[in-house]
PDB file of C-alpha atoms and ligand atoms in Angstrom:
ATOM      1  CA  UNK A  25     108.438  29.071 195.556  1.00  0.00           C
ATOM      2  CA  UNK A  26     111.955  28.220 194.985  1.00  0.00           C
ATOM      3  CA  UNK A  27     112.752  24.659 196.248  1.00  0.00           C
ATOM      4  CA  UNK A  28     116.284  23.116 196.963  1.00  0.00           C
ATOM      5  CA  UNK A  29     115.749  18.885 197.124  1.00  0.00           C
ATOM      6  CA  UNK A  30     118.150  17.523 199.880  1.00  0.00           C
ATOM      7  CA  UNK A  31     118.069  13.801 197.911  1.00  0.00           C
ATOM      8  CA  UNK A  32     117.133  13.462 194.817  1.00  0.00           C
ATOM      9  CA  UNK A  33     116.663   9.743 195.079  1.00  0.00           C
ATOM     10  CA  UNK A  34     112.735   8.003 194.363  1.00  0.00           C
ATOM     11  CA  UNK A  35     110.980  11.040 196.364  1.00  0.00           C
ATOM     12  CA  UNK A  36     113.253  13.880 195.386  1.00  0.00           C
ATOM     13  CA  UNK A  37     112.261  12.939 191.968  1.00  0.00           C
ATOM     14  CA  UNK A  38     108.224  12.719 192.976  1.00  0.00           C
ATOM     15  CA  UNK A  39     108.264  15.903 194.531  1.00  0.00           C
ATOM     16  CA  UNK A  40     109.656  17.612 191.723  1.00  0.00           C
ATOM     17  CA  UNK A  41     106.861  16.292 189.484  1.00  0.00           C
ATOM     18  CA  UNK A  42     104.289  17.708 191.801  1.00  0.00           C
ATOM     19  CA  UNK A  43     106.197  20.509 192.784  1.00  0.00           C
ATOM     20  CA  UNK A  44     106.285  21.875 189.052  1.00  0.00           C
ATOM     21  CA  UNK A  45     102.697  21.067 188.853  1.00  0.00           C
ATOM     22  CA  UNK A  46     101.860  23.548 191.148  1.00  0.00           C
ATOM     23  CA  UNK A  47     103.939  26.562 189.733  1.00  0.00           C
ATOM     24  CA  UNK A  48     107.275  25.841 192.046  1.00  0.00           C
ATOM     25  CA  UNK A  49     110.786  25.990 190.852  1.00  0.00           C
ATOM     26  CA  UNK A  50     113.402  23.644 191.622  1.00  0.00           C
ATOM     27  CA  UNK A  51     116.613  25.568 192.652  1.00  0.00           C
ATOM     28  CA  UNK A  52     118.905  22.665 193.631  1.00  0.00           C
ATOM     29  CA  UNK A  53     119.080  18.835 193.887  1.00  0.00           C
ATOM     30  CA  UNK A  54     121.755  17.326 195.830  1.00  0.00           C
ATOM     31  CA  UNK A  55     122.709  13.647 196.389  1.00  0.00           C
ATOM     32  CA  UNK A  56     125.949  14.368 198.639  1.00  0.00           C
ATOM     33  CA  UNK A  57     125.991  16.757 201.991  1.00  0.00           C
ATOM     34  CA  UNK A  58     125.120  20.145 201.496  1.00  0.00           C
ATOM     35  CA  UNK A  59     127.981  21.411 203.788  1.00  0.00           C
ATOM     36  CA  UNK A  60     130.172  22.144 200.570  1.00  0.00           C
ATOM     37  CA  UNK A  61     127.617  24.254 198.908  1.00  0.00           C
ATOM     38  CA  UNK A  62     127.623  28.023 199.364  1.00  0.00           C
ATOM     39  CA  UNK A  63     123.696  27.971 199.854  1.00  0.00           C
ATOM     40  CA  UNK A  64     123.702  32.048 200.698  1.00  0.00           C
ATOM     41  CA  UNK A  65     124.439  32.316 196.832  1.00  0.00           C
ATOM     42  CA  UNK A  66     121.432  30.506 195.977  1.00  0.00           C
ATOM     43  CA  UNK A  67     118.216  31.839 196.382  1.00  0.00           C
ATOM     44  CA  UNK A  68     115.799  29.102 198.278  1.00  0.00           C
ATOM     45  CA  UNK A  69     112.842  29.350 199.869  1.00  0.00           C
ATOM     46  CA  UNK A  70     112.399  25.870 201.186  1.00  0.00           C
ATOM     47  CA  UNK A  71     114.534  22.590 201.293  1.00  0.00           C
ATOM     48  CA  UNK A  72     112.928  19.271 201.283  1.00  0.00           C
ATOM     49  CA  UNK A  73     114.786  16.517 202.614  1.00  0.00           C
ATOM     50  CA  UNK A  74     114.328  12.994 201.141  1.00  0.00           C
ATOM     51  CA  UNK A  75     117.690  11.626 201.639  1.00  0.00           C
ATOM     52  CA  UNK A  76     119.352   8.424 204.195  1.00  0.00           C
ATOM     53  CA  UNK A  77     119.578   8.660 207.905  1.00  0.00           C
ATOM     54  CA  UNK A  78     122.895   8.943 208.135  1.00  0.00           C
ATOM     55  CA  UNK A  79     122.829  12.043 206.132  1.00  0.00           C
ATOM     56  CA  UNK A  80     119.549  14.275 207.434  1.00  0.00           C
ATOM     57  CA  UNK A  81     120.785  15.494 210.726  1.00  0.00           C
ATOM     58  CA  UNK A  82     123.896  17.184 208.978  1.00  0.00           C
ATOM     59  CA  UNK A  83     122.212  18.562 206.159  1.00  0.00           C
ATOM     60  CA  UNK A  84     119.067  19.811 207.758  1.00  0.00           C
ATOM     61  CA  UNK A  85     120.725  21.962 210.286  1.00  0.00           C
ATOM     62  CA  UNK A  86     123.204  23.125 207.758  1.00  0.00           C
ATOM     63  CA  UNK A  87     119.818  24.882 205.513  1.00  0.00           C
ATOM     64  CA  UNK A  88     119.156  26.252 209.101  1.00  0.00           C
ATOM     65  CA  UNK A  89     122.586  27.672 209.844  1.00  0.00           C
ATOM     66  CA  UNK A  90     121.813  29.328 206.647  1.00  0.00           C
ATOM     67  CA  UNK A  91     118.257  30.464 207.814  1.00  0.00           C
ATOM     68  CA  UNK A  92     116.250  27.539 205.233  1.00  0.00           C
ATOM     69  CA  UNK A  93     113.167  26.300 206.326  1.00  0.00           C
ATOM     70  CA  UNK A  94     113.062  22.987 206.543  1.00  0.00           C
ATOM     71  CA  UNK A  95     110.565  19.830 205.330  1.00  0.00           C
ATOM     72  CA  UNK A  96     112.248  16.690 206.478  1.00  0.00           C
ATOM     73  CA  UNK A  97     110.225  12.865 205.619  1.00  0.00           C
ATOM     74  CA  UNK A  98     114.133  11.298 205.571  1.00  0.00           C
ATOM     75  CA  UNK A  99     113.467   8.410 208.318  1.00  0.00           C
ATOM     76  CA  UNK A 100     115.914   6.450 210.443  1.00  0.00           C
ATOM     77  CA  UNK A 101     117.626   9.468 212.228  1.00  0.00           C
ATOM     78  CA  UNK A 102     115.353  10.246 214.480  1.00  0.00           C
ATOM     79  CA  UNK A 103     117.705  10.085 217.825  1.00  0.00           C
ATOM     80  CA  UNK A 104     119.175  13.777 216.585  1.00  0.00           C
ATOM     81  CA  UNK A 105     115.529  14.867 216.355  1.00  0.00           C
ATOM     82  CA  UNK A 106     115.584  16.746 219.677  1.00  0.00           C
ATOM     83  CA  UNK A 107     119.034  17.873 218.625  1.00  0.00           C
ATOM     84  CA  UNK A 108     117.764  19.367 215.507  1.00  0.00           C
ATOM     85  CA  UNK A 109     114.583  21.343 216.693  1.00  0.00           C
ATOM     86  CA  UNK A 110     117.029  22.819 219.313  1.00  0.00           C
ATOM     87  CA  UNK A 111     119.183  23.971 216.867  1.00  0.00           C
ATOM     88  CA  UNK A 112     116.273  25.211 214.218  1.00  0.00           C
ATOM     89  CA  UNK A 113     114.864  27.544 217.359  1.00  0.00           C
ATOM     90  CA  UNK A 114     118.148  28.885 218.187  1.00  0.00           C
ATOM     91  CA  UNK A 115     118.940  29.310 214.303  1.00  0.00           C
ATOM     92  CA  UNK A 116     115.404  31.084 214.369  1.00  0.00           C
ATOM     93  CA  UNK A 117     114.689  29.029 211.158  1.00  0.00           C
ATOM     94  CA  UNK A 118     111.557  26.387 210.652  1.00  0.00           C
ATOM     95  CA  UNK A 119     111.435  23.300 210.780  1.00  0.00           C
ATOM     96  CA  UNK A 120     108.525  20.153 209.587  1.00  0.00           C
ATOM     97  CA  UNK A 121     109.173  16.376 210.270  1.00  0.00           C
ATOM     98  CA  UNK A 122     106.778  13.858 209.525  1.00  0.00           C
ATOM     99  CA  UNK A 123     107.359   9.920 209.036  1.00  0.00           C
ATOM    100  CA  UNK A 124     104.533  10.388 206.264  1.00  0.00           C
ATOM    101  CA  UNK A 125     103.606  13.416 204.687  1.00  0.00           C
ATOM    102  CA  UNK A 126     100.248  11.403 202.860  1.00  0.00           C
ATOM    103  CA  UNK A 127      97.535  13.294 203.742  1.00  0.00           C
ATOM    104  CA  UNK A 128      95.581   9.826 204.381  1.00  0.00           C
ATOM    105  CA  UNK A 129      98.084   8.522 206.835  1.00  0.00           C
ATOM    106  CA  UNK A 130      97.327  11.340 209.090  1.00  0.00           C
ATOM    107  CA  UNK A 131      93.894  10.421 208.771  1.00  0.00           C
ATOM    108  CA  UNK A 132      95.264   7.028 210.069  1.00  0.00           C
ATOM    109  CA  UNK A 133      97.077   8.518 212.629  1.00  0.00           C
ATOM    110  CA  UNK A 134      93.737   9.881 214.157  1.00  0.00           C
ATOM    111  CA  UNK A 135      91.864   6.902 213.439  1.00  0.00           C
ATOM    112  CA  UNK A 136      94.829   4.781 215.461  1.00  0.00           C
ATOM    113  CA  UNK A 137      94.889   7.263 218.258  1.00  0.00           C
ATOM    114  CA  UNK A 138      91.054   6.959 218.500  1.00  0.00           C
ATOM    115  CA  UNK A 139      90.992   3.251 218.553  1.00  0.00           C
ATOM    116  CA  UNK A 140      93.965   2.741 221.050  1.00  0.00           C
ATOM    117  CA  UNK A 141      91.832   4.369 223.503  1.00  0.00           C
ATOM    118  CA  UNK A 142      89.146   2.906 222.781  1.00  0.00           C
ATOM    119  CA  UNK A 143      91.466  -0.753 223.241  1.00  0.00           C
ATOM    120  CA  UNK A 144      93.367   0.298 225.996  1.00  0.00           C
ATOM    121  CA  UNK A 145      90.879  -1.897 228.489  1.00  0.00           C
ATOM    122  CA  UNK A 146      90.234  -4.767 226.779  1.00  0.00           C
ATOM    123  CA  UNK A 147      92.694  -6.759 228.088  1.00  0.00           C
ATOM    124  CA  UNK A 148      91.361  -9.940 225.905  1.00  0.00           C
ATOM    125  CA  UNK A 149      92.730  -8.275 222.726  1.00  0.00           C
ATOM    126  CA  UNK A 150      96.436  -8.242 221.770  1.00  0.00           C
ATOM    127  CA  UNK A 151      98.066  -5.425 219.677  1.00  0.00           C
ATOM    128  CA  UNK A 152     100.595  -5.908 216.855  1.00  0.00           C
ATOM    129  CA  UNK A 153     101.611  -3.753 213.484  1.00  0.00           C
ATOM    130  CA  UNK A 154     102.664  -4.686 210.744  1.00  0.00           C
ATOM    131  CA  UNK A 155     104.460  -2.614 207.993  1.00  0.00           C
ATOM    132  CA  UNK A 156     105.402  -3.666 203.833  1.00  0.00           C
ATOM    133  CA  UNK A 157     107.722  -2.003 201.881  1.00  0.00           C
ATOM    134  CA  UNK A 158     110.165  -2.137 198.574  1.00  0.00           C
ATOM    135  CA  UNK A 159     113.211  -4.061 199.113  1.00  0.00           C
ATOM    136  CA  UNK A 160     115.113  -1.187 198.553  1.00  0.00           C
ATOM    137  CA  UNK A 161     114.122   0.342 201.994  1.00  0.00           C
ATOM    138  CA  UNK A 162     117.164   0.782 204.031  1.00  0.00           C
ATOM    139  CA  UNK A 163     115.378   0.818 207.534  1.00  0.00           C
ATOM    140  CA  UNK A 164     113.085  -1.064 209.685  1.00  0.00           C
ATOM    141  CA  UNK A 165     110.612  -1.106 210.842  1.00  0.00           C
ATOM    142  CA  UNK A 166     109.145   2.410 208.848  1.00  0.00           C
ATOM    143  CA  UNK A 167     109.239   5.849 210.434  1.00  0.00           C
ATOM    144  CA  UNK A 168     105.135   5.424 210.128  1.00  0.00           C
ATOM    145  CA  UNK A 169     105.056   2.183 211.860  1.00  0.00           C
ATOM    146  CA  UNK A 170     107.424   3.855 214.860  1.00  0.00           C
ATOM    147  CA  UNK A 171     105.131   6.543 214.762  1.00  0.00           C
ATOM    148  CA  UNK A 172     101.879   4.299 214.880  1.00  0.00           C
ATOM    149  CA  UNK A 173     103.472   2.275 217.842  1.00  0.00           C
ATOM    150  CA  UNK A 174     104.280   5.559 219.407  1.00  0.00           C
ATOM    151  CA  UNK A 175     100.608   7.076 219.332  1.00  0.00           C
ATOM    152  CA  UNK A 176      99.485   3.713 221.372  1.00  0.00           C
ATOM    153  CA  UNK A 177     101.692   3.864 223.787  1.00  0.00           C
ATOM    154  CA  UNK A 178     100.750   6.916 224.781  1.00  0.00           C
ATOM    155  CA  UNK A 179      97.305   6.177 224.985  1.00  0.00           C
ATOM    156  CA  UNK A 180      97.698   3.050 226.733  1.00  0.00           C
ATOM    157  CA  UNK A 181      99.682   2.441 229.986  1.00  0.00           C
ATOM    158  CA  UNK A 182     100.178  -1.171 229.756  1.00  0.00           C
ATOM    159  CA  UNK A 183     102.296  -0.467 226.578  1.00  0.00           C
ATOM    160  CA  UNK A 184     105.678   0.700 227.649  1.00  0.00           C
ATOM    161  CA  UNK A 185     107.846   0.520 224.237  1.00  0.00           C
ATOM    162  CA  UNK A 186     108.009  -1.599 220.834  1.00  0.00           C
ATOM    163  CA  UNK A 187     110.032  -4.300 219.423  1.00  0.00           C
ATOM    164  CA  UNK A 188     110.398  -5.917 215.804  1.00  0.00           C
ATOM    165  CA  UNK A 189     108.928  -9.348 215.932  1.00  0.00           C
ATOM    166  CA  UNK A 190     109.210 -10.696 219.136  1.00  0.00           C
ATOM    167  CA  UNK A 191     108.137  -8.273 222.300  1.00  0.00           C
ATOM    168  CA  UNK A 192     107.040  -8.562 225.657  1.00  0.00           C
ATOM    169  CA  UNK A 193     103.677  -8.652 227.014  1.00  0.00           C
ATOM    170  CA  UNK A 194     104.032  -4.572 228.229  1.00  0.00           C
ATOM    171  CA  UNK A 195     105.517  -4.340 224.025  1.00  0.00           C
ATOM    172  CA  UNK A 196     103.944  -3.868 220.623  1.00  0.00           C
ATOM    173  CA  UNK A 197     105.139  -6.583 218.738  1.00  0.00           C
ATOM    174  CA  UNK A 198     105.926  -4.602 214.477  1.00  0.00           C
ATOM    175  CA  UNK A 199     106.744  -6.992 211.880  1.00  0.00           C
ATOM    176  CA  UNK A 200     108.243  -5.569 208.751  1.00  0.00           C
ATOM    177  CA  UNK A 201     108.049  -7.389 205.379  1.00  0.00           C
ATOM    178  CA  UNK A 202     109.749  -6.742 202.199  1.00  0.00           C
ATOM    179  CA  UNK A 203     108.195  -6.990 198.642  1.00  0.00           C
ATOM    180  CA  UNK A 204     109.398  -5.785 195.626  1.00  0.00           C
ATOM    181  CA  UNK A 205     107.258  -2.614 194.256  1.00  0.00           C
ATOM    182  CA  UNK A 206     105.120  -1.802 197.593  1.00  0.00           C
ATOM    183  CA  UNK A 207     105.057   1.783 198.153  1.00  0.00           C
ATOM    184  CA  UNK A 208     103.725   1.620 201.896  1.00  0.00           C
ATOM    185  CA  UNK A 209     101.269  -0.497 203.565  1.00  0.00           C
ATOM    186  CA  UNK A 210     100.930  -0.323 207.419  1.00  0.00           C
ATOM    187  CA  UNK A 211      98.037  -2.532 209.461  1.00  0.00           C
ATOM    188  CA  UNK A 212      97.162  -2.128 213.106  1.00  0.00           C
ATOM    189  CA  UNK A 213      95.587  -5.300 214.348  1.00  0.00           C
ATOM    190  CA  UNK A 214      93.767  -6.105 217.767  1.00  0.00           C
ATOM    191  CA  UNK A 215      93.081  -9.971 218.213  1.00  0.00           C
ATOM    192  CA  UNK A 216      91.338 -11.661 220.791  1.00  0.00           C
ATOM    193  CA  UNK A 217      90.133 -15.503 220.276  1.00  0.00           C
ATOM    194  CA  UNK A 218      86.682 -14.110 219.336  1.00  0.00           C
ATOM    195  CA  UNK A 219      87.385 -11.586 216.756  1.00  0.00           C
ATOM    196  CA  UNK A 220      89.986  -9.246 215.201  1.00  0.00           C
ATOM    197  CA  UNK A 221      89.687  -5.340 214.170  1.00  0.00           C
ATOM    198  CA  UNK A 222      92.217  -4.014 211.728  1.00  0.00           C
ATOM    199  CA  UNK A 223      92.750  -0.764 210.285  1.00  0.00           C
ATOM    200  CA  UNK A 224      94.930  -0.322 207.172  1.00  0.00           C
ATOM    201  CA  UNK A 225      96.746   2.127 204.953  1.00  0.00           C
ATOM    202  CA  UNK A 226      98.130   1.126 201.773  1.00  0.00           C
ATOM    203  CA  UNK A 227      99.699   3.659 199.272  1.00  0.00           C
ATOM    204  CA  UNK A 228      99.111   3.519 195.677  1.00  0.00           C
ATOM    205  CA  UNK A 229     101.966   5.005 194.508  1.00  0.00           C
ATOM    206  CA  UNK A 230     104.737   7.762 196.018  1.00  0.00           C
ATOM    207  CA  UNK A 231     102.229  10.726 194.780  1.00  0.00           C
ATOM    208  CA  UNK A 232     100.867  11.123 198.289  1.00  0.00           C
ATOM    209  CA  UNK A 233     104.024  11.429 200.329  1.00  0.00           C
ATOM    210  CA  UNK A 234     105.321  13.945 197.679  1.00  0.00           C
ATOM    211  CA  UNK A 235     101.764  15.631 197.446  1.00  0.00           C
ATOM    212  CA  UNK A 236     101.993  15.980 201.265  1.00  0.00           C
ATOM    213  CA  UNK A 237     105.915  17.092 201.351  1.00  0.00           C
ATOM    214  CA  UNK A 238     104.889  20.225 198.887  1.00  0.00           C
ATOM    215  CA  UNK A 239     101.684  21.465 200.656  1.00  0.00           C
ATOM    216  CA  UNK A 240     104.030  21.335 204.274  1.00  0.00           C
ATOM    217  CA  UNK A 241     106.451  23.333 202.505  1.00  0.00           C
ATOM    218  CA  UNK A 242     104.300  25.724 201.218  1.00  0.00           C
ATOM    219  CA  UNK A 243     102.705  26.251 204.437  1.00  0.00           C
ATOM    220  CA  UNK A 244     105.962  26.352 206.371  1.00  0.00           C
ATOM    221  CA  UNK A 245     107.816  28.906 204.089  1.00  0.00           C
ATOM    222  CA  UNK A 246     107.183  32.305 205.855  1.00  0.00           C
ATOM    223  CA  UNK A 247     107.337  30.570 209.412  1.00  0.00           C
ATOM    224  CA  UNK A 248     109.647  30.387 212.429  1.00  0.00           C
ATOM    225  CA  UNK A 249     109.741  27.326 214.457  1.00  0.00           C
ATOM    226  CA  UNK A 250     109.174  23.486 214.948  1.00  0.00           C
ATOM    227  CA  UNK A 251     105.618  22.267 213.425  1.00  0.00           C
ATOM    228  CA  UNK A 252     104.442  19.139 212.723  1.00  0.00           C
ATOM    229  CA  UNK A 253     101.749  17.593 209.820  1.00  0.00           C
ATOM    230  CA  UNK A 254      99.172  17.978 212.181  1.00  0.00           C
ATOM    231  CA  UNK A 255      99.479  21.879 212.376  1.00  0.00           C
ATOM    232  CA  UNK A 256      99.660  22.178 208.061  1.00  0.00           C
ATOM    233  CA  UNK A 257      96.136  19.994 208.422  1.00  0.00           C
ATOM    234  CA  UNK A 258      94.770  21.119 211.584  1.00  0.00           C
ATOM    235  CA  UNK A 259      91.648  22.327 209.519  1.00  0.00           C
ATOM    236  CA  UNK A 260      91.008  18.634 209.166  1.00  0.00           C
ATOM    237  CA  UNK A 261      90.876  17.961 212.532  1.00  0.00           C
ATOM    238  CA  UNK A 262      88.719  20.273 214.177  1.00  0.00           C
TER     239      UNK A 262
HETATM  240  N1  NDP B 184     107.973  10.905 205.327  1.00  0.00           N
HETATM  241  C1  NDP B 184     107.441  10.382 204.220  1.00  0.00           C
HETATM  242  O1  NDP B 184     106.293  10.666 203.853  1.00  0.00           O
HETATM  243  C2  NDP B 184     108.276   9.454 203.398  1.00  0.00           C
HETATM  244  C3  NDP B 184     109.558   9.191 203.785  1.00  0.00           C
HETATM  245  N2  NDP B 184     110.381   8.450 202.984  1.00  0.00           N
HETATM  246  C4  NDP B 184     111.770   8.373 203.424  1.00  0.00           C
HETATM  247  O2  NDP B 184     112.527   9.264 202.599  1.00  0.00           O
HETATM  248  C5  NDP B 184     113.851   8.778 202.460  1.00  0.00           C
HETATM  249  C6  NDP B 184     114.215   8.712 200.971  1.00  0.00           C
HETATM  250  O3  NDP B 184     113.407   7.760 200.346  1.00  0.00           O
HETATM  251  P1  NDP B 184     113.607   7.410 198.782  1.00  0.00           P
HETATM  252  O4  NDP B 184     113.555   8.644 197.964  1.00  0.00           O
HETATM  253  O5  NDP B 184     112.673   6.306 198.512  1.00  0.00           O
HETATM  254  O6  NDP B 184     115.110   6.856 198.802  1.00  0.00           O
HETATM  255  P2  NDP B 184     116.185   6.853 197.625  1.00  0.00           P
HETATM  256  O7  NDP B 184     117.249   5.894 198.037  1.00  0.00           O
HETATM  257  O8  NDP B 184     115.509   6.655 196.322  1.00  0.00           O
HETATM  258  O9  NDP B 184     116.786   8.344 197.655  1.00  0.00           O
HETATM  259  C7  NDP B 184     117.705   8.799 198.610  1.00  0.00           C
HETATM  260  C8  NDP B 184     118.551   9.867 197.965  1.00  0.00           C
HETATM  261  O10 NDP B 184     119.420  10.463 198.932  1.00  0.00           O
HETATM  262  C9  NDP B 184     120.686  10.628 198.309  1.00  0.00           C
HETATM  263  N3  NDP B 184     121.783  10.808 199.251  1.00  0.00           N
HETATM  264  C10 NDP B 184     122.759   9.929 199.642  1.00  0.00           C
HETATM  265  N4  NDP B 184     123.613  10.538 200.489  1.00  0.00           N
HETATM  266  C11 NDP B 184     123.195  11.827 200.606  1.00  0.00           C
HETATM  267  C12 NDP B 184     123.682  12.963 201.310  1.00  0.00           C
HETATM  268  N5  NDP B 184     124.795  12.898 202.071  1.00  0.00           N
HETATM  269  N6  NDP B 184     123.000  14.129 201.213  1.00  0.00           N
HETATM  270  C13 NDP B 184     121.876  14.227 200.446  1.00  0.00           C
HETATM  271  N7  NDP B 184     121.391  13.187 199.739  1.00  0.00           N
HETATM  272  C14 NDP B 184     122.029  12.003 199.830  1.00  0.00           C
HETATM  273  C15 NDP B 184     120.839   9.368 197.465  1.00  0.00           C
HETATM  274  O11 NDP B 184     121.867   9.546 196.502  1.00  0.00           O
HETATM  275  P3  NDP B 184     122.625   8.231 195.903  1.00  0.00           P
HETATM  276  O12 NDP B 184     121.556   7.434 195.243  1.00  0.00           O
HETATM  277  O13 NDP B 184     123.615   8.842 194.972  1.00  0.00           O
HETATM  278  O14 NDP B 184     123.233   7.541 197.083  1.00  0.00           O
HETATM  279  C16 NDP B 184     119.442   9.337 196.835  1.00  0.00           C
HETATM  280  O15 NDP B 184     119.351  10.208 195.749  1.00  0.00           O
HETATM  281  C17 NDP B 184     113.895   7.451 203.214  1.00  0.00           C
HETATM  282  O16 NDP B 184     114.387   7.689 204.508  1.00  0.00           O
HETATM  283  C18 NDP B 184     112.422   7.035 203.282  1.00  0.00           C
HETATM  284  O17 NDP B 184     112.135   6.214 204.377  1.00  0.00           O
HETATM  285  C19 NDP B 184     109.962   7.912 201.824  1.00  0.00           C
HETATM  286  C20 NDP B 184     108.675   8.110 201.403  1.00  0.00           C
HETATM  287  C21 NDP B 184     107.724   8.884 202.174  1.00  0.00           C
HETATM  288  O1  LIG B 185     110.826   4.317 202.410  1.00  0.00           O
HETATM  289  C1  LIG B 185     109.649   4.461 201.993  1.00  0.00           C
HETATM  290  O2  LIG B 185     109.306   4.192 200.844  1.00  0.00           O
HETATM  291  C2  LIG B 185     108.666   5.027 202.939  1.00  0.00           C
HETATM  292  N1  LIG B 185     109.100   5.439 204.093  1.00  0.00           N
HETATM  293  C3  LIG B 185     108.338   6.080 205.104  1.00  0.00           C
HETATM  294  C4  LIG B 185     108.423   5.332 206.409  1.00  0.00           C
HETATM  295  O3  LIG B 185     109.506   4.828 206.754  1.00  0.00           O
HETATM  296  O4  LIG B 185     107.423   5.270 207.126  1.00  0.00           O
HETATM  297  C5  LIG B 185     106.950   6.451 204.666  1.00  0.00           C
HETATM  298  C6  LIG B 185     106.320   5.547 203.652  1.00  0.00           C
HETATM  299  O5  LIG B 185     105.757   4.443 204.274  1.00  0.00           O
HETATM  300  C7  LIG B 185     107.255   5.171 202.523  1.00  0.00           C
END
């Protein structure tokens, strides 16, 4: 498969170490917008975008103007999202965003859906998140915490939105920490003054994400349409 990197930044360079493991070629790597590229002279099978929010919109929907399938982890942009799966369908290209492409996270995911409504009536116990990243991170909270708070909220009607730190009763309080060298830890925590259950994900290293990132977009690359993680793992979830 012949793979063009949108960013080649911390996971741009991971996924190129896993891609080559698995017998891909790397076609292009690009740090700037891809608009000045002539992409129809370069053969591409897949683009995986690991790049900065202010950046992923334009780019993305550029490799579908030129009929790319798209893998997109970039966080931070996600207001265009809509935007962008409108334009993928009319572009008839493809199109895979995840906030984590770890195969464990979505594990989590499940395991967070599960518990939330299994929560949602115990009104004694109190739900917060809290994510832990490199200082180098230029968002916050994390695309996986937004998605974790997102997955309770629609399991439980008495949550109605999130906010960092400080949030209303009807909120999800997420706290986000920064520590040098932490590749991704997110907690869920329900307290009550009798007890507390937490589930956790911490990542080792970035091999996951970019593990993740290649199997989407070698699932994705003869498709049309918008997909999500869940669909490349759905045999996990049967
Ligand atoms: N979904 C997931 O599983 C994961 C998502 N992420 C997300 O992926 C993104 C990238 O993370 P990471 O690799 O750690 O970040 P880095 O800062 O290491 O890499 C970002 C790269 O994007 C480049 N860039 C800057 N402007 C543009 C542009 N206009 N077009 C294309 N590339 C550009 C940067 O170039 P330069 O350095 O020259 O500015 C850099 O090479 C973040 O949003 C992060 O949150 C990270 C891990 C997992
Ligand atoms: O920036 C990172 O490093 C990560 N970003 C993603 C996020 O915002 O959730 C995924 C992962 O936690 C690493």
């Amino acid at each position: 498969m012949k793979i063009a990197l949108l960013g080649y930044g911390k996971m741009g360079k991971a996924i190129e170490e896993i891609a080559a493991n698995r017998g891909h070629e790397i076609v292009l790597r690009v740090s700037e917008d891809i608009e000045s590229y002539n992409l129809k002279e370069i053969e591409i099978d897949v683009a995986i975008d690991f790049s900065v929010p202010k950046a992923a919109f334009k780019n993305i929907t550029t490799a579908f103007k030129n009929k790319i399938p798209v893998v997109s982890g970039t966080t931070g942009w996600l207001d265009d999202y809509e935007k962008a799966t409108e334009i993928c369908k009319k572009e008839d290209a493809a199109f895979i965003y995840a906030s984590n492409f770890s195969i464990g996270v979505n594990v989590f995911f499940e395991l967070n859906k599960k518990l939330a409504q299994m929560m949602k009536g115990l009104q004694d116990y109190s739900v917060e998140i809290e994510e832990i990243h490199h200082t180098q991170k230029l968002d916050a909270p994390s695309g996986t915490a937004i998605s974790l708070a997102q997955q309770i909220i629609s399991e439980n009607p008495n949550k109605k939105g999130w906010q960092l730190d400080h949030a209303d009763k009807d909120e999800i309080p997420v706290h986000a920490k920064r520590i040098t060298d932490v590749h991704g830890t997110h907690t869920v925590s329900y307290k009550s003054t009798i007890d507390t259950i937490e589930i956790m994900h911490m990542a080792h290293s970035r091999q996951g994400f970019a593990l993740g990132a290649v199997i989407a977009a070698e699932w994705l690359k003869d498709k049309k349409g918008v997909y999500t993680m869940k669909d490349v793992l759905s045999s996990l979830f049967e």
